[in-house]
Structure formats: C-alpha cells, structure tokens
CSV table of C-alpha atoms and ligand atoms in Angstrom, one decimal:
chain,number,residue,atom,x,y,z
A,8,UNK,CA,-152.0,73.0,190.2
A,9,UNK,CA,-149.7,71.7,187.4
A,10,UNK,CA,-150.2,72.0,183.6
A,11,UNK,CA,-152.1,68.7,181.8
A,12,UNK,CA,-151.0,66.0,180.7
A,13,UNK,CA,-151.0,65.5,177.0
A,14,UNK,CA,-151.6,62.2,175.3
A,15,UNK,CA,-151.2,61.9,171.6
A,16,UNK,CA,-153.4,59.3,170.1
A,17,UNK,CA,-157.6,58.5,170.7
A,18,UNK,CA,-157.3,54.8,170.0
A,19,UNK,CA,-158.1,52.2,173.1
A,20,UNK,CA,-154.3,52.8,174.4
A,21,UNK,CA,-154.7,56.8,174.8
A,22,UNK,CA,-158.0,56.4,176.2
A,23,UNK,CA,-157.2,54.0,178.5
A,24,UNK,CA,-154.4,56.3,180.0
A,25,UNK,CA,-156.3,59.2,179.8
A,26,UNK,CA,-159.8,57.5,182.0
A,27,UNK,CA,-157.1,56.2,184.6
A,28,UNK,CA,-155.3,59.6,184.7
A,29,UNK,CA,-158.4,61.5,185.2
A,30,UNK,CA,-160.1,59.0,187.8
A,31,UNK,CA,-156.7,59.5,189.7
A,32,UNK,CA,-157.8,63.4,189.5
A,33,UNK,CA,-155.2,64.8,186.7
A,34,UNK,CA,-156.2,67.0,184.3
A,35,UNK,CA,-155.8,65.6,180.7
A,36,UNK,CA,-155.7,67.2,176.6
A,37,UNK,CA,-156.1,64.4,174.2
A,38,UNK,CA,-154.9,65.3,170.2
A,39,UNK,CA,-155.4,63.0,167.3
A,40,UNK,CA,-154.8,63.4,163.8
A,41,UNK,CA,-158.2,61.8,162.2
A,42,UNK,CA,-161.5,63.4,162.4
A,43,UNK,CA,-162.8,60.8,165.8
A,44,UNK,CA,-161.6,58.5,168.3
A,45,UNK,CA,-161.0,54.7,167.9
A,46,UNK,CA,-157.7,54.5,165.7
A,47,UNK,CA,-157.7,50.9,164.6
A,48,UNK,CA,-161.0,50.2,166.4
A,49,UNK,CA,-162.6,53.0,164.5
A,50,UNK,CA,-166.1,52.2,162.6
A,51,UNK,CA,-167.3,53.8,159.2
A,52,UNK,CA,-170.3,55.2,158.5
A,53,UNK,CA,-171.0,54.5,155.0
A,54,UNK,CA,-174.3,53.7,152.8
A,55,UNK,CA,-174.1,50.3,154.0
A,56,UNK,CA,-174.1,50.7,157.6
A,57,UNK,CA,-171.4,51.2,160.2
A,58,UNK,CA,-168.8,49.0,159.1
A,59,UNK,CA,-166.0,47.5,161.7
A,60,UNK,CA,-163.3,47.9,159.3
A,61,UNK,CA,-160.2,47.6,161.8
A,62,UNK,CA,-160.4,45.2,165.0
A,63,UNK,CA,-162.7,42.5,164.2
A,64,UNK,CA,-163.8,41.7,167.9
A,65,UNK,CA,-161.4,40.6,170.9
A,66,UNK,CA,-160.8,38.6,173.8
A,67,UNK,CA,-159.7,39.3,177.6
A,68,UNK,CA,-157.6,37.1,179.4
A,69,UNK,CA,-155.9,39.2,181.9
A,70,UNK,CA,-158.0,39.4,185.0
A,71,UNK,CA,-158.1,43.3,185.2
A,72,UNK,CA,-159.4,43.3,181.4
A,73,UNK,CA,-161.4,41.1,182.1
A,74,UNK,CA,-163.1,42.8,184.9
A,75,UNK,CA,-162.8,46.2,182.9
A,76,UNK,CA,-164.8,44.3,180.1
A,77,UNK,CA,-167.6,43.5,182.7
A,78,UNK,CA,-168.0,46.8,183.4
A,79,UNK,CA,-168.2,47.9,179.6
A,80,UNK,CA,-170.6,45.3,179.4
A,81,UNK,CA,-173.1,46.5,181.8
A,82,UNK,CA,-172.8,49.9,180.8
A,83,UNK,CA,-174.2,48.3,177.3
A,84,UNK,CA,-170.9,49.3,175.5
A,85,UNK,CA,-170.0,45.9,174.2
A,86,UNK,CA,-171.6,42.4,173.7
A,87,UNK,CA,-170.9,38.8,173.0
A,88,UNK,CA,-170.1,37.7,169.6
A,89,UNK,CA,-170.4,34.3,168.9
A,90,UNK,CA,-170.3,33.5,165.6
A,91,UNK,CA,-170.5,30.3,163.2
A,92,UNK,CA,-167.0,30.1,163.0
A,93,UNK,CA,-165.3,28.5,160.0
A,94,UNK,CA,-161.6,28.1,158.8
A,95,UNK,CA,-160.5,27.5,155.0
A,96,UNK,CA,-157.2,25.9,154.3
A,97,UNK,CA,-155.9,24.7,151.3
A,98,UNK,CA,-159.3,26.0,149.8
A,99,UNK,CA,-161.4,23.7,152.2
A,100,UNK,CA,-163.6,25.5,154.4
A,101,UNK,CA,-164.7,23.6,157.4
A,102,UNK,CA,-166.5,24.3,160.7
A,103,UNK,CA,-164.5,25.7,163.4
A,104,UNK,CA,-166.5,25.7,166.3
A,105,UNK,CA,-164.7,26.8,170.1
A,106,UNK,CA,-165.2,27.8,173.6
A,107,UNK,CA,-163.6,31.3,173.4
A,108,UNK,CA,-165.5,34.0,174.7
A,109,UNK,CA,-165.2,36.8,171.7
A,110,UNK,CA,-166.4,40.6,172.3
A,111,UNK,CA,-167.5,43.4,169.8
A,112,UNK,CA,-168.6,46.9,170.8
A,113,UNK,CA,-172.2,48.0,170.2
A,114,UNK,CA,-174.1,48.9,168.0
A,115,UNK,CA,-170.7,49.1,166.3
A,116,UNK,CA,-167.0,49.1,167.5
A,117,UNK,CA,-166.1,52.4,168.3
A,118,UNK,CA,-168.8,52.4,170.8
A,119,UNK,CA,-166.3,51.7,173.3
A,120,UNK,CA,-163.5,54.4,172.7
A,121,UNK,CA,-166.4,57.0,172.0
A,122,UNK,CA,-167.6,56.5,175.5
A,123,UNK,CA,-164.5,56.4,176.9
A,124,UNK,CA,-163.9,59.7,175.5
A,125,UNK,CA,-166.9,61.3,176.9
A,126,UNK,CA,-166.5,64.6,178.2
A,127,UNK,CA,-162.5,64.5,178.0
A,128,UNK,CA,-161.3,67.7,175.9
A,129,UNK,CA,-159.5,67.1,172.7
A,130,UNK,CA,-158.5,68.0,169.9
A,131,UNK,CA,-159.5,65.9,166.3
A,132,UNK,CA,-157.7,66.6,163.0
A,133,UNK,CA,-154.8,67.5,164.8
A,134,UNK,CA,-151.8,65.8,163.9
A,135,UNK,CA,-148.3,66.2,166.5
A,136,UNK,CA,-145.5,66.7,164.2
A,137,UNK,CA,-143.3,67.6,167.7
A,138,UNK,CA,-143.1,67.1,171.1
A,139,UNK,CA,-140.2,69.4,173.0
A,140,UNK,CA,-139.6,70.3,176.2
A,141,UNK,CA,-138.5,73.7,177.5
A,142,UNK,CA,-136.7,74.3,180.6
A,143,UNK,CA,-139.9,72.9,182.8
A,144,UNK,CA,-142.6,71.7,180.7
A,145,UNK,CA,-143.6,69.9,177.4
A,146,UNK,CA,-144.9,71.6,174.6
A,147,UNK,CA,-146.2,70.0,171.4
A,148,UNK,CA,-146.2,71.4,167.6
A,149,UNK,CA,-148.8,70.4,165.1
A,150,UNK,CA,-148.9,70.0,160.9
A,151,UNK,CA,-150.0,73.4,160.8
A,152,UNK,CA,-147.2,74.7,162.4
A,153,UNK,CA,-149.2,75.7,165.9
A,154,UNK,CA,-148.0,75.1,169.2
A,155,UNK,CA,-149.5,73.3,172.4
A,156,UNK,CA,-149.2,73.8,175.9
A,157,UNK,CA,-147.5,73.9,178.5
A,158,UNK,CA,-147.8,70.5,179.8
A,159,UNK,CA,-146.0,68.6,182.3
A,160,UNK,CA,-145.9,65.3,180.7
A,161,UNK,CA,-146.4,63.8,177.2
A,162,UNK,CA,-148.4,60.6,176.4
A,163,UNK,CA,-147.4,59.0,173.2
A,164,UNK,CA,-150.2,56.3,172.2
A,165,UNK,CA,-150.1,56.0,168.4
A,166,UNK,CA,-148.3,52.9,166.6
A,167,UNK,CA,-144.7,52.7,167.0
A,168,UNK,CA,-143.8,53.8,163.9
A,169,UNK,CA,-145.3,57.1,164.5
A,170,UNK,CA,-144.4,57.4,168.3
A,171,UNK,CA,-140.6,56.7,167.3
A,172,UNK,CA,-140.3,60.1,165.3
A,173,UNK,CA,-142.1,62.0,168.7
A,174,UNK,CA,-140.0,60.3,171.4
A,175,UNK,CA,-136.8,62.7,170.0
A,176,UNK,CA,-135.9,64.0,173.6
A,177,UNK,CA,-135.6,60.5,174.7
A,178,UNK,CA,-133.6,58.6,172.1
A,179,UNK,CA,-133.4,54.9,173.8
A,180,UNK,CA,-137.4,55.1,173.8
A,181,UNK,CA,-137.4,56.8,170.2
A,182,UNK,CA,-134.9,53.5,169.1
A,183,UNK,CA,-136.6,50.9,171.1
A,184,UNK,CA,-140.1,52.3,168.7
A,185,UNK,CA,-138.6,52.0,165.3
A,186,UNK,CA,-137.1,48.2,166.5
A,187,UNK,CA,-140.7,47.7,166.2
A,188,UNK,CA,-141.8,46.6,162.5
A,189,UNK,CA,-145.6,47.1,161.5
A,190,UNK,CA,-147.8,45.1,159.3
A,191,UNK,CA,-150.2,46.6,156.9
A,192,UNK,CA,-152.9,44.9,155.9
A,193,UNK,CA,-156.0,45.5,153.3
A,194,UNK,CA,-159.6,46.0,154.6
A,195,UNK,CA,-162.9,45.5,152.1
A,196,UNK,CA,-166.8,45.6,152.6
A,197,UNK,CA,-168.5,44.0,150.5
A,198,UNK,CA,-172.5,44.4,150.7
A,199,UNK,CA,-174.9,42.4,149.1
A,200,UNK,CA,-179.0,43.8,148.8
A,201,UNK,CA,-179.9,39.5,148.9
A,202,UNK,CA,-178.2,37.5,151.9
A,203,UNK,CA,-175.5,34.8,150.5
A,204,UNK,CA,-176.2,31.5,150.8
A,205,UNK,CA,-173.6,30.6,153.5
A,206,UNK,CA,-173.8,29.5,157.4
A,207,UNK,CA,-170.3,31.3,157.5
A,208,UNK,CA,-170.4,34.4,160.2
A,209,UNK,CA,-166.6,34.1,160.4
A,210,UNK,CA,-163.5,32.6,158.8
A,211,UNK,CA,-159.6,32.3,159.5
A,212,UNK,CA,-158.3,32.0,156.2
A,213,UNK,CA,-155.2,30.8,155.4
A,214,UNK,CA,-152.9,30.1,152.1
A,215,UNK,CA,-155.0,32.8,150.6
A,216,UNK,CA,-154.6,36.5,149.9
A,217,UNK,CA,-157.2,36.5,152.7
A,218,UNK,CA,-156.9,36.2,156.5
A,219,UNK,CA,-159.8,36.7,158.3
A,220,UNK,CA,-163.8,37.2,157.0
A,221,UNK,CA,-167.0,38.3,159.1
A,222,UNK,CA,-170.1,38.9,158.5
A,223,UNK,CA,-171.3,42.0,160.2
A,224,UNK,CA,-175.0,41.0,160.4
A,225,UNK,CA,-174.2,38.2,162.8
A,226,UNK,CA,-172.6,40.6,165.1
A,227,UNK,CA,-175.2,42.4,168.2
A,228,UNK,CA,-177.0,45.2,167.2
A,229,UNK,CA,-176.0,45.3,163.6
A,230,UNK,CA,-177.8,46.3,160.7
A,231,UNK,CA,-179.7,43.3,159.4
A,232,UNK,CA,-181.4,44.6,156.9
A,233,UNK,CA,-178.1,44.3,153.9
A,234,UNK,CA,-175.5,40.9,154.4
A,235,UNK,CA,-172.2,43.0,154.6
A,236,UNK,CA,-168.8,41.2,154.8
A,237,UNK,CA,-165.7,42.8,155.7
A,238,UNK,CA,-162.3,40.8,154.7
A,239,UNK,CA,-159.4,41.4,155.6
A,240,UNK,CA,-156.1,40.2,153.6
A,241,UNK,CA,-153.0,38.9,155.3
A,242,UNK,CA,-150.3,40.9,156.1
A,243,UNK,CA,-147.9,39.1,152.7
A,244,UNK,CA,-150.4,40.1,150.8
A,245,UNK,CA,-150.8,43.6,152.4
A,246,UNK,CA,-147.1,44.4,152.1
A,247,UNK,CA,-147.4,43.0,148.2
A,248,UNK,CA,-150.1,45.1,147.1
A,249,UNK,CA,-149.6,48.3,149.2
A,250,UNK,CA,-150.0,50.9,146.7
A,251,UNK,CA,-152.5,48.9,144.0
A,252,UNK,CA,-155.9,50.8,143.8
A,253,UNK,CA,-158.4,50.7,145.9
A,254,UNK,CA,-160.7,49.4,142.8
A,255,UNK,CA,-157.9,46.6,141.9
A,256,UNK,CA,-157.8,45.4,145.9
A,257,UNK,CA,-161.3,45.0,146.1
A,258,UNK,CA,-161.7,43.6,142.5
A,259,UNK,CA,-159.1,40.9,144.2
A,260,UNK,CA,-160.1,40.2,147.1
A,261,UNK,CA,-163.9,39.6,146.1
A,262,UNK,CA,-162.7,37.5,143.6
A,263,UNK,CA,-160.9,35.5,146.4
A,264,UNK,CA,-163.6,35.3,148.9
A,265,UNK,CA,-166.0,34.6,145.7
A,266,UNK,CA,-164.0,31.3,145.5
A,267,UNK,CA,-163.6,30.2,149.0
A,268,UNK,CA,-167.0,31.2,150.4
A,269,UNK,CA,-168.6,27.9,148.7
A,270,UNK,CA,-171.8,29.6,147.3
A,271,UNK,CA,-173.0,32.1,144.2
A,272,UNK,CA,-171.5,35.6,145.0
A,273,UNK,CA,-173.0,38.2,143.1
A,274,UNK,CA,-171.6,41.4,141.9
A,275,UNK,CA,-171.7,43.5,145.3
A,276,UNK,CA,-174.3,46.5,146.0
A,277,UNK,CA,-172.0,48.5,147.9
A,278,UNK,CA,-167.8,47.9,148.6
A,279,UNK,CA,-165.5,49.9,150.1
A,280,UNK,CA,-161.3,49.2,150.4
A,281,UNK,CA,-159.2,50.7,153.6
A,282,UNK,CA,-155.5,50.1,154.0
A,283,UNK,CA,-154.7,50.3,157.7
A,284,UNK,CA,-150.7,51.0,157.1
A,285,UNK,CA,-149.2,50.3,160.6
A,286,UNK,CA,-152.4,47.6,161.5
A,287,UNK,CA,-150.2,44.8,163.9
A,288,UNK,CA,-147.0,44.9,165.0
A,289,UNK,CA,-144.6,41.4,163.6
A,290,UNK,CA,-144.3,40.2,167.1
A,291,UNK,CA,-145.5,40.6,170.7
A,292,UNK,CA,-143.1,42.6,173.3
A,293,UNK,CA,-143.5,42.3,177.4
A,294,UNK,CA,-142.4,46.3,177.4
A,295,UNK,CA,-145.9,47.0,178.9
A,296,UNK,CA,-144.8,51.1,178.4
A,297,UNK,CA,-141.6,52.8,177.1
A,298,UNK,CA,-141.0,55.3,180.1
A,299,UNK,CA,-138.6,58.2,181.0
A,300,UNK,CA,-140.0,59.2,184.2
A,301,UNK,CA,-137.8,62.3,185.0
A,302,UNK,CA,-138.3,63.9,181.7
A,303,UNK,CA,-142.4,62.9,182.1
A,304,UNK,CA,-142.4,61.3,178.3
A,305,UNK,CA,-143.8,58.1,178.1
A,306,UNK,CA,-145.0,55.8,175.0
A,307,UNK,CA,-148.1,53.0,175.1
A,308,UNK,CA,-149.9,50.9,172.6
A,309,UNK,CA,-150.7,47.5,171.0
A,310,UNK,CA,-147.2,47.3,170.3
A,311,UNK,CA,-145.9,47.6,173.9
A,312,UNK,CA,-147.3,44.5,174.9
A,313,UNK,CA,-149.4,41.8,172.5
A,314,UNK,CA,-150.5,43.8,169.4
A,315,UNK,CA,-154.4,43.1,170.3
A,316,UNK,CA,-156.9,45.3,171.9
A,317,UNK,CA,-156.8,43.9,175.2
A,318,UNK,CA,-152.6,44.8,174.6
A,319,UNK,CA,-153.7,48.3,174.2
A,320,UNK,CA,-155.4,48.8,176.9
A,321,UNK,CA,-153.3,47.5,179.2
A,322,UNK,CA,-150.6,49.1,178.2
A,323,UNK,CA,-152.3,52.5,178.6
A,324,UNK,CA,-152.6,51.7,182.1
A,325,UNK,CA,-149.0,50.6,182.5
A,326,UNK,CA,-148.5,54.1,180.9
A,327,UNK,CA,-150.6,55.5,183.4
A,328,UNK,CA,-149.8,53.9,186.2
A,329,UNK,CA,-145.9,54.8,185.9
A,330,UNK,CA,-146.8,58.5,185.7
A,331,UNK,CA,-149.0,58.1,188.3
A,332,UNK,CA,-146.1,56.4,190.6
A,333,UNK,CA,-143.8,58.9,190.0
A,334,UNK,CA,-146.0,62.2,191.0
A,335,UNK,CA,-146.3,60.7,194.3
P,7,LIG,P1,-154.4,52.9,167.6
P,7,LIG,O1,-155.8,52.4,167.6
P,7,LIG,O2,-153.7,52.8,166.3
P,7,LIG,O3,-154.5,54.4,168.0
P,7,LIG,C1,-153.5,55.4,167.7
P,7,LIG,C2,-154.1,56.7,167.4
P,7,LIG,O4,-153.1,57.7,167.3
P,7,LIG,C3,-155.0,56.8,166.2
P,7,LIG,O5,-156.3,57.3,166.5
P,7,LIG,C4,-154.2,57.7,165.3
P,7,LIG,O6,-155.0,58.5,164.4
P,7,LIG,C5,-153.4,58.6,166.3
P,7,LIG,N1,-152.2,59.2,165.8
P,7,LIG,C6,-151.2,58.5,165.1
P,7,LIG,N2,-150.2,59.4,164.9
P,7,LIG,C7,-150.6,60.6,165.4
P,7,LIG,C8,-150.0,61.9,165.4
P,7,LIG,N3,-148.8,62.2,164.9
P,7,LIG,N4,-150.7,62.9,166.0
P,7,LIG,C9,-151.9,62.7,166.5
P,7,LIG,N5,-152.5,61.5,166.5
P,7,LIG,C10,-151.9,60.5,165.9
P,7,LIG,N6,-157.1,43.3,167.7
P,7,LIG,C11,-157.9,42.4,168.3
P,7,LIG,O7,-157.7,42.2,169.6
P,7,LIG,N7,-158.8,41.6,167.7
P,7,LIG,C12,-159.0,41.8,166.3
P,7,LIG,O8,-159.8,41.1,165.7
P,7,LIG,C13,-158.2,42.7,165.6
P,7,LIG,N8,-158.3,42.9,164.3
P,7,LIG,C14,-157.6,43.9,163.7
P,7,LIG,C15,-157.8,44.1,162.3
P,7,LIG,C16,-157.2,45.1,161.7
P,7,LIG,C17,-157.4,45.3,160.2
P,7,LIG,C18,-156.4,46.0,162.4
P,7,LIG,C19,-155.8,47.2,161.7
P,7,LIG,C20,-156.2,45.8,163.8
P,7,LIG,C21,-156.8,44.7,164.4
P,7,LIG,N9,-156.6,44.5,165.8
P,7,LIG,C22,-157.3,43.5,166.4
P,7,LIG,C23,-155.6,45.3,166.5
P,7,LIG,C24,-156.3,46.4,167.4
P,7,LIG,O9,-157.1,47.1,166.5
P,7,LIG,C25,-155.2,47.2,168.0
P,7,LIG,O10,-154.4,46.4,168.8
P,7,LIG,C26,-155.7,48.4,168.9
P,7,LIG,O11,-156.9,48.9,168.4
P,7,LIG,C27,-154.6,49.3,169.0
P,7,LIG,O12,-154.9,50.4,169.8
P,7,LIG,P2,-153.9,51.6,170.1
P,7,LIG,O13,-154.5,52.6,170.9
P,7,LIG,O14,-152.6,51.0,170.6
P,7,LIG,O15,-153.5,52.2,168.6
P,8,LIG,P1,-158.5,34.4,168.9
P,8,LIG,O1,-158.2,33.6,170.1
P,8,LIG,O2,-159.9,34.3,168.4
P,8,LIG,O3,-157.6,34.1,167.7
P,8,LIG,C1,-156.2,33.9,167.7
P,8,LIG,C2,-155.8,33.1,166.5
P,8,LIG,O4,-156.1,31.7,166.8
P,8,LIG,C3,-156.5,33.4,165.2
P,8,LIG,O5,-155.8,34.4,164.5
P,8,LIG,C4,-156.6,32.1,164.5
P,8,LIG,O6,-155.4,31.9,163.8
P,8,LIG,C5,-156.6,31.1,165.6
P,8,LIG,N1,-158.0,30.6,166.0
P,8,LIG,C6,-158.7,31.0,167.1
P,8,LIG,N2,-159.9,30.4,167.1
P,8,LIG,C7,-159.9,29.6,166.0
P,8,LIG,C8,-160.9,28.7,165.4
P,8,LIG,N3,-162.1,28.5,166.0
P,8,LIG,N4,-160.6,28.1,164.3
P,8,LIG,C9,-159.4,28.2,163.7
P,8,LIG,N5,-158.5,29.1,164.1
P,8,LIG,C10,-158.7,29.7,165.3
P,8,LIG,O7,-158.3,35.9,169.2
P,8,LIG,P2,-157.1,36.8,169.8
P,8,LIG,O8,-156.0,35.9,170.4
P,8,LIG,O9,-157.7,37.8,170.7
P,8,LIG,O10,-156.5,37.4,168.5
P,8,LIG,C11,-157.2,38.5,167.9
P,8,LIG,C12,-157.4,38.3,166.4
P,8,LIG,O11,-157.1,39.6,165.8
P,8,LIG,C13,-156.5,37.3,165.7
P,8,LIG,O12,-157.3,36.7,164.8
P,8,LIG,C14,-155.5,38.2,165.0
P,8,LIG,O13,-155.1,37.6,163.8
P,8,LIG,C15,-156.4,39.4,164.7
P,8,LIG,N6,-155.6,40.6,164.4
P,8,LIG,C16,-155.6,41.1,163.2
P,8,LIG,C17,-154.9,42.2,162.8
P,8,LIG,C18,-154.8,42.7,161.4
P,8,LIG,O14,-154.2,43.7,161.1
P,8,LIG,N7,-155.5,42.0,160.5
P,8,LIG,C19,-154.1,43.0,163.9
P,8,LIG,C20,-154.2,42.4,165.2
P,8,LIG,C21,-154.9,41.3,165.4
C-alpha cells in the first residue's frame, strides 16, 4: 500500500480531487488553514442567518459539470436560482431578465463542499507553510512548525498566490503560479428587520464602487424571515480600499447601494464586511492543472482554468486525473 496523498486546500478544487481520488480507491489527507471547508464558497453563520459571502451562485457549461451538477441536485445539495435580475449603469437600474440556468447550494452554499467532504479525514486550522520531499516521499510542515506525512504525492488547491510559495521543488510550476495576478474584492451584508421596497433579487453593477448585489431571501431555502443583501464591490475598488476599516467599507458601500437601489434604505439591523484577498484571478488560463508527474506535485484551482466554480472543479479533476494516469 502506498502513503496518501495530500491535498492542501478544502475549497471546490481540493475536494473535487480528493472525491475522484478516493472513488478511484486512493487513500487521501486533506489540510486547510480556516476552521471548515468551502474557501471562497464558504457561508457564515452570523445573527442574520447563513450568509453566502464569497461565490454568489454559478453556472455549468461543460458537459461533465453539468452532469456532476445533476447529481448534486438530486442528492438535494444545490437548487435553481432564478432571480429578478437587474443591471445598473450609469446609475440606471433596469430589468435584466435571461435564459441562464444559475445554481446556489442549499440551504446555503457550502452545502456542497461540506458534503463533498463527508467522511474524508482532514485536518482544519492547519495552515502548510512547506511542502518537501525526502529521498521517496512528500512531507508537509505547518505554521506551528509540525510536520506531516509521509505522502507520496502533494495536491496544491489553494489560489495561486498561495500555491506559488508551496510549489518550491518544482520551480516552472512555482513561476507559472505567481504569473497569475489575484483580484481582491470587498464583501458586505446588510440586513434589514422590514423588507425594502425593491423587485431587485440581483444586480450587475457597473461604474460603481459596486459589482454585483443579491438578495439572499430570494435564494432556495433561505431565511425569509429578515431581507439580507450581500454586495460585493469591484475589484478597482477592492484594490483601492484594501486596508480601510471594515466599519468605513461598509459605511461606503451602503451608502452606494442606498443610492442605486431606487427605494428608502434604512439604517441596517445587522452588517457584516469580508475582504476575500485573492477572490478572482485577472484573466482565464486553459492550464487545466500545473503538473510534475515524476516528482508527484501537482497544483489545481479556479485559476488553472476560468476563475469560476465550475473552473474549480474541473480543474481538480484534471489534477486528479493526471495523478491518476501516471500510477497506472
Ligand atoms: P478556494 O475556494 O479559494 O479554496 C482554497 C482553499 O485553500 C481555502 O479553503 C483556503 O483556506 C485553503 N488554503 C489556502 N492556503 C492554504 C495553506 N497555506 N494551507 C492550508 N490551506 C490553505 N464563482 C462563480 O462561479 N460564480 C460567482 O458568483 C462567484 N462569485 C464570487 C464572489 C466572490 C466575492 C469570490 C471571492 C469568488 C467568487 N467566485 C464565483 C469564484 C469562486 O468562488 C471560485 O472560483 C471557487 O470557489 C474557487 O475554488 P478553489 O477550490 O479553486 O479555491
Ligand atoms: P453569468 O453568465 O451569470 O455572468 C457572467 C457575466 O455576464 C456577469 O458578470 C455579467 O457581467 C454578465 N451578465 C450575465 N447575465 C446578465 C444579465 N442578465 N444582465 C446583465 N449582465 C449579465 O455567470 P458566470 O459566467 O458563471 O460568471 C460568474 C459570476 O461570478 C460573474 O458575475 C463573475 O463576475 C462573478 N465572480 C465574481 C468574483 C468576485 O470576486 N467578485 C470572482 C469570480 C466570479
């Protein structure tokens, strides 16, 4: 029997390596530096309700997500979102009605990495510093100094700007990582105890320090019982304001939505600010996975292929799918 395989990040791109590894029979150890699974499709729990504060919802268009998203569906893991959809430009707001086929997770958007998880062992709050390799196998090192292993290959599924630093015994994958630039952007929730006046469920903003507004109410399986909003500023604005307060972001970006949302916004019940610093990648790459076979080190995530959820997960199977190959 050989040592696991380690895979260094929960979000949909670690997850999605680590189901296809173990339906194929390999034994897996999953670390992540935050307290659960999800990364950027993570949920709060707050006063106010789970609150998607990361993805927003997404969209399949490859067949094999597509078919994957199916399944999720059946299993009761995710739902259709279809939302009053609005866009505001040039401080007009206007209906924006389509035919896309949007997805959330319920109740709430981590459903779907948490049951992906199930069983699998890992370990939370538990963030890789270093990833070496010894004369036959891997072995990782973590913030508090401790080691991990053996294993006989190393999944690297966080953003790029993370993987680039743990990809140091393979410096064309650690180079082609930190090509990769990262956008922050600015997450609020606002909450309100009386529903605002508004047929908006969800808005792409633009020529704002906004992007993109939802209401999580309209979403399946959502708390009804308070109107939250999440906003989420553009990425100029992100990279403008990255270290204001958390009190000054949400101070500005109420004030924005107050003025584009086209009805009386009171003072909010409840609000909550959360800067995703590596939240999209500046463009789309066809890399699919950064892979050195030989060594067994390979790197997967958003980044790797088109910086959306459906990206993520198929590039954890490309991640999977190459180690898979090679072991035959
Ligand atoms: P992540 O989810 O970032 O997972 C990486 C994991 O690695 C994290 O859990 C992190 O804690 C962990 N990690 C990092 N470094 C270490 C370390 N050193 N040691 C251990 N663990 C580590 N996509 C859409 O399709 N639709 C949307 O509407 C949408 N909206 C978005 C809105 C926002 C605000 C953000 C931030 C993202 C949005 N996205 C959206 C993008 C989508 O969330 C991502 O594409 C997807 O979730 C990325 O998954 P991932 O597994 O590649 O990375
Ligand atoms: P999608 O097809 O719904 O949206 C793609 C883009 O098309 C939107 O950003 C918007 O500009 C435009 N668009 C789509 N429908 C529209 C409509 N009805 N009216 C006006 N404009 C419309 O979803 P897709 O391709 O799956 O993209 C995912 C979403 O996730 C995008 O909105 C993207 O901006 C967002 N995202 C946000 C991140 C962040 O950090 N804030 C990170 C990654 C993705």
């Amino acid at each position: 029997m050989s040592a696991p395989i380690a895979i260094i990040g929960t979000g949909l791109a670690g997850l999605s390596a680590a189901q296809a590894l173990h339906a194929a029979g390999q034994e897996v150890q999953l670390f992540d530096k935050s307290r659960g699974s999800g990364g950027r499709m993570a949920s709060k729990r707050s006063e106010a309700g789970s609150l998607d504060l990361g993805a927003q919802y997404f969209t399949a268009r490859d067949r094999r997500f597509v078919e994957v998203v199916q399944q999720w569906q059946a299993r009761g893991w995710v739902a259709e979102w279809a939302p009053h959809l609005y866009s505001s430009r040039d401080g007009r707001l206007s209906p924006s009605p389509d035919e896309q086929v949007r997805w959330v997770g319920t109740p709430r958007m981590s459903a779907i990495t948490r049951a992906l998880l199930g069983a699998l062992p890992v370990h939370f709050a538990c963030r890789i510093t270093e990833v070496f390799r010894g004369e036959q196998h891997w072995t990782l090192q973590d913030a508090d100094g401790q080691n991990h292993g053996p294993f006989s290959s190393v999944i690297i599924a966080t953003p790029a700007p993370q993987a680039s630093g743990l990809l140091s015994a393979a410096p064309k994958l650690a180079s082609a990582a930190a090509s990769v630039i990262m956008e922050p952007t600015w997450a609020v929730a606002l909450s309100f105890a009386m529903a605002l006046d508004s047929p908006v469920e969800g808005c792409f903003v633009q020529d704002n320090p906004l992007a993109w507004l939802a209401r999580s109410r309209s979403k399946p399986e959502r708390d009804t019982l308070i109107d939250t909003w999440i906003l989420h500023a553009s990425s100029t604005w992100s990279r403008q304001h990255l270290d204001l307060s958390k009190e000054a972001v949400i101070e500005h970006l109420h004030g924005a939505f107050a003025e584009m949302i086209g009805c009386a916004v009171p003072a909010p019940c409840f609000s909550l600010a959360h800067r995703w610093l590596y939240a999209r990648p500046t463009s789309a790459h066809e890399w699919g996975v950064l892979a050195d076979s030989d060594l067994g080190l390979y790197a997967c995530g958003d980044w790797c292929l088109s910086g959306r959820v459906e990206g993520a997960w198929l590039s954890g199977q490309e991640a999977a799918r190459r180690l898979l190959e090679h072991r035959q």
